[in-house]
N, CA and C atoms as an extended XYZ file, in Angstrom:
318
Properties=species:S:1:pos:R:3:atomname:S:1:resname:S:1:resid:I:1 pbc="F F F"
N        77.687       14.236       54.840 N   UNK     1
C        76.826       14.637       55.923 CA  UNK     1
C        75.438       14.061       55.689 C   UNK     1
N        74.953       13.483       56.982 N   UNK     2
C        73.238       12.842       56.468 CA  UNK     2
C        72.520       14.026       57.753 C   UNK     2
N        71.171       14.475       56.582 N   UNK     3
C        70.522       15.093       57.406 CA  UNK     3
C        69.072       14.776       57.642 C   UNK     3
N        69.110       14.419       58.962 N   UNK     4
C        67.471       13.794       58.903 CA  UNK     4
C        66.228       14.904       59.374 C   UNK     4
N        65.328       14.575       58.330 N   UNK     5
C        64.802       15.398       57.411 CA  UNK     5
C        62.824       15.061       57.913 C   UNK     5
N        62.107       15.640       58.327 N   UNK     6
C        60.223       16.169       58.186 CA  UNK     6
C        60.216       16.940       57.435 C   UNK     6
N        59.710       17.031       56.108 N   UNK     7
C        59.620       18.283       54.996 CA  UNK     7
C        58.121       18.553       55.994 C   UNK     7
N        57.469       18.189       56.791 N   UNK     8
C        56.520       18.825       57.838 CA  UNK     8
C        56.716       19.457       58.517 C   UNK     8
N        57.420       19.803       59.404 N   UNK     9
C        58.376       20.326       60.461 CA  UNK     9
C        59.369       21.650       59.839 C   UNK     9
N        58.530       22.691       60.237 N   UNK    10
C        59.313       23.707       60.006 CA  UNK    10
C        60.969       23.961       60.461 C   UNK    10
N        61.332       23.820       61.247 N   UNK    11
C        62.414       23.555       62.046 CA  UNK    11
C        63.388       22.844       61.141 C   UNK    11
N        62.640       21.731       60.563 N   UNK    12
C        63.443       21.023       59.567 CA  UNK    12
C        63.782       21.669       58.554 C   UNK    12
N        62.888       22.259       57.649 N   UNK    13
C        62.621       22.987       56.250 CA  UNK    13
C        63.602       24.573       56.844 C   UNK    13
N        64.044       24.598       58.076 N   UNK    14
C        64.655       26.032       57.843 CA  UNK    14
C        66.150       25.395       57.835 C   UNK    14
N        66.287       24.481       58.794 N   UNK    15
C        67.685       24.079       59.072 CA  UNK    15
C        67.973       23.291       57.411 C   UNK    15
N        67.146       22.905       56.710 N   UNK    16
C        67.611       22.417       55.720 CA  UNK    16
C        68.203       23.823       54.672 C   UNK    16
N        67.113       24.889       54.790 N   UNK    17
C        67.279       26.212       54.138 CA  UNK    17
C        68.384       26.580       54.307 C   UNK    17
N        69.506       26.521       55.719 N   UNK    18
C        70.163       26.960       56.009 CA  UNK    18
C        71.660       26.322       54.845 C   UNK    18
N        71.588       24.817       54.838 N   UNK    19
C        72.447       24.549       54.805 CA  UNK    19
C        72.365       24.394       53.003 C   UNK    19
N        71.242       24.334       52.508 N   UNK    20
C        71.298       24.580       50.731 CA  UNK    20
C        71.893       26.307       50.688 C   UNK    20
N        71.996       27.030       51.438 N   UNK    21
C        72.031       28.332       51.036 CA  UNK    21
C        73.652       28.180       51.444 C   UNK    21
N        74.434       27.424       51.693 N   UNK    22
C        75.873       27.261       51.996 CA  UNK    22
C        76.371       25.942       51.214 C   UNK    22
N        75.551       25.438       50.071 N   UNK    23
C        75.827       24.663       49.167 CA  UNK    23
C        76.303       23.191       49.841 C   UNK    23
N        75.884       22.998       51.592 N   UNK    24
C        76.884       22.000       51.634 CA  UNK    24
C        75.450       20.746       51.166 C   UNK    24
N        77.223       19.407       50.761 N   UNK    25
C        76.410       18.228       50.431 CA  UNK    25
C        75.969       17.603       51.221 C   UNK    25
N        74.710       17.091       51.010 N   UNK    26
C        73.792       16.490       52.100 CA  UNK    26
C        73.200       15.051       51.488 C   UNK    26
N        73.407       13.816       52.442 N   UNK    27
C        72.475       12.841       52.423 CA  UNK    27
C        71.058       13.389       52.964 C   UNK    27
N        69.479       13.711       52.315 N   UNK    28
C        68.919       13.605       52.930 CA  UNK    28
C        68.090       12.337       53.479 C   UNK    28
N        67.730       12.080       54.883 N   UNK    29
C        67.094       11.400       55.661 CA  UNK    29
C        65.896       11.302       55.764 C   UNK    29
N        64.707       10.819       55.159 N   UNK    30
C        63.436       11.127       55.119 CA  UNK    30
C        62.793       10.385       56.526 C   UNK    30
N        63.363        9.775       57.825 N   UNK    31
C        63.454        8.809       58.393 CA  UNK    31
C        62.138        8.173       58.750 C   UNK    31
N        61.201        9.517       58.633 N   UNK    32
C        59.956        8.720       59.183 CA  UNK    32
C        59.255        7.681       57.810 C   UNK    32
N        59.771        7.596       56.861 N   UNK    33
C        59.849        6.748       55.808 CA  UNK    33
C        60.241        5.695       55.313 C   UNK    33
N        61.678        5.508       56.194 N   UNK    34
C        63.402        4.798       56.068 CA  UNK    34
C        63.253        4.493       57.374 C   UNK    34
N        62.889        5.126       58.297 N   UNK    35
C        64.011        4.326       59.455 CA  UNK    35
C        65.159        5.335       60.091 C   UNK    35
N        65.925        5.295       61.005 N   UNK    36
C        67.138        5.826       61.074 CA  UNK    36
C        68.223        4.833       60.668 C   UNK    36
N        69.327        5.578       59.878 N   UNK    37
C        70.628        4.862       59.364 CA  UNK    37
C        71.188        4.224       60.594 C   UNK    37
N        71.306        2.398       60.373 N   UNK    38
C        71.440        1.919       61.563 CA  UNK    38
C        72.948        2.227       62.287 C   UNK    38
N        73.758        2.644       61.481 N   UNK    39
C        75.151        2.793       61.856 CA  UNK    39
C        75.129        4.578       62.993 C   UNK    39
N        74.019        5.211       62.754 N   UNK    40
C        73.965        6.287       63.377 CA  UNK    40
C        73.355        6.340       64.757 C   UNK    40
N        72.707        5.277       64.689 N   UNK    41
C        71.904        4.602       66.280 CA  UNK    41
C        72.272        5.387       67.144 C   UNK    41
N        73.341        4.451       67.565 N   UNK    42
C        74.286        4.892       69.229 CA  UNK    42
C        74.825        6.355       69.088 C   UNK    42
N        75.303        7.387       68.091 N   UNK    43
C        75.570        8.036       68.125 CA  UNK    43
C        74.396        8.923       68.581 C   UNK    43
N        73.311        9.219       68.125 N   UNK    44
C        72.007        9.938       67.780 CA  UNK    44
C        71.690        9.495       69.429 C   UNK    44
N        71.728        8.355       69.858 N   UNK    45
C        71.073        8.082       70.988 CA  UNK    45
C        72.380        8.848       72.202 C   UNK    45
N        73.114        9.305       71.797 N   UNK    46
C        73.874       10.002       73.036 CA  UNK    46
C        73.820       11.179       72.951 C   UNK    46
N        72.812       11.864       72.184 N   UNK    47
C        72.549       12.880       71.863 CA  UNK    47
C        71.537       12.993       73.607 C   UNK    47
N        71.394       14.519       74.260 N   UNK    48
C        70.452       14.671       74.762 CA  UNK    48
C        69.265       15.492       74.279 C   UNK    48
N        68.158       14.919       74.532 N   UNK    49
C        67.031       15.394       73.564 CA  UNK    49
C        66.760       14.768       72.512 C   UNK    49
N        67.059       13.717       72.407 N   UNK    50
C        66.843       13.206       71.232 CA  UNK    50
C        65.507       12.637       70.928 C   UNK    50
N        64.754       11.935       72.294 N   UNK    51
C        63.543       11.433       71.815 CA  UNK    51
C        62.707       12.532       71.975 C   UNK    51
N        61.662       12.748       71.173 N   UNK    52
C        60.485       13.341       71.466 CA  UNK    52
C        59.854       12.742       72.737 C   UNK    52
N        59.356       13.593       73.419 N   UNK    53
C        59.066       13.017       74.912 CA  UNK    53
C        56.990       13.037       74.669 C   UNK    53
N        56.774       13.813       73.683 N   UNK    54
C        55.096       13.854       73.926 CA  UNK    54
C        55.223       12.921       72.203 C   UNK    54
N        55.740       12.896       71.450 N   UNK    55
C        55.752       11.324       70.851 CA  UNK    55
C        56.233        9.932       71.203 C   UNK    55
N        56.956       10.115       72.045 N   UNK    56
C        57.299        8.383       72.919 CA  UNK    56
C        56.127        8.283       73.568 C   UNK    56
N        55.663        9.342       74.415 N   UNK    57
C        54.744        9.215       75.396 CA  UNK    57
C        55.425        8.686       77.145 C   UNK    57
N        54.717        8.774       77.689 N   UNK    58
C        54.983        9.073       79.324 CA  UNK    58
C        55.837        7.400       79.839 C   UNK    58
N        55.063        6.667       79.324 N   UNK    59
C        55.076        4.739       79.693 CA  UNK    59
C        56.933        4.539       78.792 C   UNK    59
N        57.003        5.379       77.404 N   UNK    60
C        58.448        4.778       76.721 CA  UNK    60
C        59.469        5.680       77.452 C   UNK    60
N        59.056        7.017       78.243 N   UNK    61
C        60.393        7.804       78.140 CA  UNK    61
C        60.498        7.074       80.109 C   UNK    61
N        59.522        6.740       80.554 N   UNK    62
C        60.183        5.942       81.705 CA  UNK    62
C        61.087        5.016       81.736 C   UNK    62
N        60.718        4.165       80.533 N   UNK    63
C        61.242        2.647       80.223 CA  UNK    63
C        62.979        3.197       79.767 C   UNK    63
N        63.405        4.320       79.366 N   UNK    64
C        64.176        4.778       78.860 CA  UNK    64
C        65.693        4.729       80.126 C   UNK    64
N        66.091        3.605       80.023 N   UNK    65
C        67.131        3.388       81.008 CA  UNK    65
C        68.956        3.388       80.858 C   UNK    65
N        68.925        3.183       79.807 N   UNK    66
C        69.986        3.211       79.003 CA  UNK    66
C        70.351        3.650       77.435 C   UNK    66
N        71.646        3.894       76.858 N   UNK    67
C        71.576        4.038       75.861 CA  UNK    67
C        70.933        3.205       75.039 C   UNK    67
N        71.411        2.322       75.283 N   UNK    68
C        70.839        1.064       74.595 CA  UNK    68
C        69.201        1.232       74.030 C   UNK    68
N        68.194        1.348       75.665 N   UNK    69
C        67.281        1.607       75.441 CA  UNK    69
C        66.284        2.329       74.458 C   UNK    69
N        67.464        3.616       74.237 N   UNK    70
C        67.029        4.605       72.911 CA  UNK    70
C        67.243        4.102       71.806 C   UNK    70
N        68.599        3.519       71.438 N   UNK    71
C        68.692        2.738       70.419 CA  UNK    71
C        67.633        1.993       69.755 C   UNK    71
N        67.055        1.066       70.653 N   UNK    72
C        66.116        0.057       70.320 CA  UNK    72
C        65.000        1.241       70.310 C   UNK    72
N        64.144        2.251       71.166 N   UNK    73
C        63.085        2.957       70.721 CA  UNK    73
C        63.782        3.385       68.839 C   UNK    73
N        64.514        3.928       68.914 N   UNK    74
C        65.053        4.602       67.646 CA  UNK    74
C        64.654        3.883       66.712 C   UNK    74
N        65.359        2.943       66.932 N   UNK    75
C        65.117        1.720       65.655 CA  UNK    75
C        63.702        1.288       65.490 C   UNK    75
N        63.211        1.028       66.554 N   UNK    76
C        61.356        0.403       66.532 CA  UNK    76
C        60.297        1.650       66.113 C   UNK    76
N        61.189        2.820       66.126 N   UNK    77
C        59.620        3.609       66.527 CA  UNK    77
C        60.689        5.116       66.136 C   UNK    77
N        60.315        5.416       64.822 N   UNK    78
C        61.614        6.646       64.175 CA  UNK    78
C        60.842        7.979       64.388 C   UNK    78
N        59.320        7.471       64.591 N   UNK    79
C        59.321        8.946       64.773 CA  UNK    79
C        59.376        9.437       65.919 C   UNK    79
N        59.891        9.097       67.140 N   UNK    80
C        60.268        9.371       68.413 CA  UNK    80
C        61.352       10.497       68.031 C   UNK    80
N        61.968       10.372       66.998 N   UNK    81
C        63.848       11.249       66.582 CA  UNK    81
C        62.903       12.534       66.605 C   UNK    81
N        64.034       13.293       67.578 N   UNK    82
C        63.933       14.796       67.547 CA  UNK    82
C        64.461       15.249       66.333 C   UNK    82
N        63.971       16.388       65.445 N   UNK    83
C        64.198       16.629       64.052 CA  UNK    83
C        64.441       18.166       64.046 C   UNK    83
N        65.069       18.824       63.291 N   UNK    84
C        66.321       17.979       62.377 CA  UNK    84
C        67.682       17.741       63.206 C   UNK    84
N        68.130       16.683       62.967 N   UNK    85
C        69.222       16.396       62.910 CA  UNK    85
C        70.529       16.069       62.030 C   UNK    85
N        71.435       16.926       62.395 N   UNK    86
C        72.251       16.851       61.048 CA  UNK    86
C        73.847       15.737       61.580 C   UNK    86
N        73.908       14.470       60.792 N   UNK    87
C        75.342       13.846       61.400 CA  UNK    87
C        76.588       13.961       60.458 C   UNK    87
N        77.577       14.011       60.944 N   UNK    88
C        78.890       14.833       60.110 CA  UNK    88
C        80.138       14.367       60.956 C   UNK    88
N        81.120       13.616       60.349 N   UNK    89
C        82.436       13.588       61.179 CA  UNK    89
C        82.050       12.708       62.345 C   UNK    89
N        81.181       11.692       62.545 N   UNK    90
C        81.078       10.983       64.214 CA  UNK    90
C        80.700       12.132       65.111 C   UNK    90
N        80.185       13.370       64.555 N   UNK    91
C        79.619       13.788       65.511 CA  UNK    91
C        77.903       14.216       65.012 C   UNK    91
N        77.123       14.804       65.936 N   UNK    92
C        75.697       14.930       65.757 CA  UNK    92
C        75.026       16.603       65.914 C   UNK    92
N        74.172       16.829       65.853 N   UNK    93
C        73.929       17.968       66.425 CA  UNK    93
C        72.028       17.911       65.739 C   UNK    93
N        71.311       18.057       66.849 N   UNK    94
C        69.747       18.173       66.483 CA  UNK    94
C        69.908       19.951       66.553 C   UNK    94
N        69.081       20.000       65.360 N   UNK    95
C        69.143       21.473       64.938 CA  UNK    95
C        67.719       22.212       65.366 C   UNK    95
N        67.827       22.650       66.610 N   UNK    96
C        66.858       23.116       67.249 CA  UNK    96
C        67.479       24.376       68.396 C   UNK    96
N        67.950       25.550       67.651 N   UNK    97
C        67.321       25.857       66.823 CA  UNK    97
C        67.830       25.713       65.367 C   UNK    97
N        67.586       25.846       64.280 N   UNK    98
C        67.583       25.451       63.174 CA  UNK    98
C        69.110       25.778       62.949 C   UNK    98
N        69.576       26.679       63.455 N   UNK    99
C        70.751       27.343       63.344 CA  UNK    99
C        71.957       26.447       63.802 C   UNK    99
N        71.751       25.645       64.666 N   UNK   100
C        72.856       24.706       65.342 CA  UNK   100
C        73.260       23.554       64.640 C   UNK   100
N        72.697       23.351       63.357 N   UNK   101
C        72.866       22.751       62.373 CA  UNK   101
C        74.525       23.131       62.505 C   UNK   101
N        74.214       24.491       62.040 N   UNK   102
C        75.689       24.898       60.822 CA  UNK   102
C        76.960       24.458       62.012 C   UNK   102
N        76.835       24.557       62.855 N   UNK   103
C        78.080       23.895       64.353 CA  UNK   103
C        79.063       22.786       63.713 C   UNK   103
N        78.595       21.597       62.555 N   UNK   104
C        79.257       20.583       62.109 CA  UNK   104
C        79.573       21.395       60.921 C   UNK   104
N        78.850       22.563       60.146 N   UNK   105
C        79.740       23.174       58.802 CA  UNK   105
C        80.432       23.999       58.548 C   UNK   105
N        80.679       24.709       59.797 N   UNK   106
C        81.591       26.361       59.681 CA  UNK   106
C        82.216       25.790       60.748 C   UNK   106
């Protein structure tokens, strides 16, 4: 499981709380550091909600036409990723609330 990870972002630091307190193993994702894992792109980008809309700003979430489109914000510009997000099995889940994490572990 990779979990992408703001040790800033409370949201993050609980959904991470959640899932050390259920021992599961975790890649963590530091992304605004790294990048997002490029193999997780398209998945993350079919997520809804995924970009931050007051960090893209008004001009990127227009331009936002396709998947594709997110992809390439994703990749150019990581801290747009709504956080946390936890990926597991080809599937995704942004953990907001922190709790929707556990959806890919129980």
């Amino acid at each position: 499981m990779r979990f992408y990870h703001n040790p800033r972002c409370s949201k993050s630091r609980q959904a991470l709380a959640l899932l050390e307190e259920r021992d599961v193993e975790l890649e963590i994702v530091r992304y605004l550091d790294v990048g997002v894992v490029e193999e997780d792109l398209v998945l993350l980008a079919s997520l809804e909600g995924i970009v931050r809309k007051k960090e893209a700003g008004a001009e990127a979430m227009a331009a936002l036409q396709s998947q594709d489109d997110i992809v390439a914000l994703l990749r150019l510009n990581p801290k747009v990723l709504e956080r946390p997000v936890l990926v597991a099995n080809g599937q995704a889940v942004i953990g907001r609330p922190p709790e929707d994490v556990l959806k890919l572990v129980e």
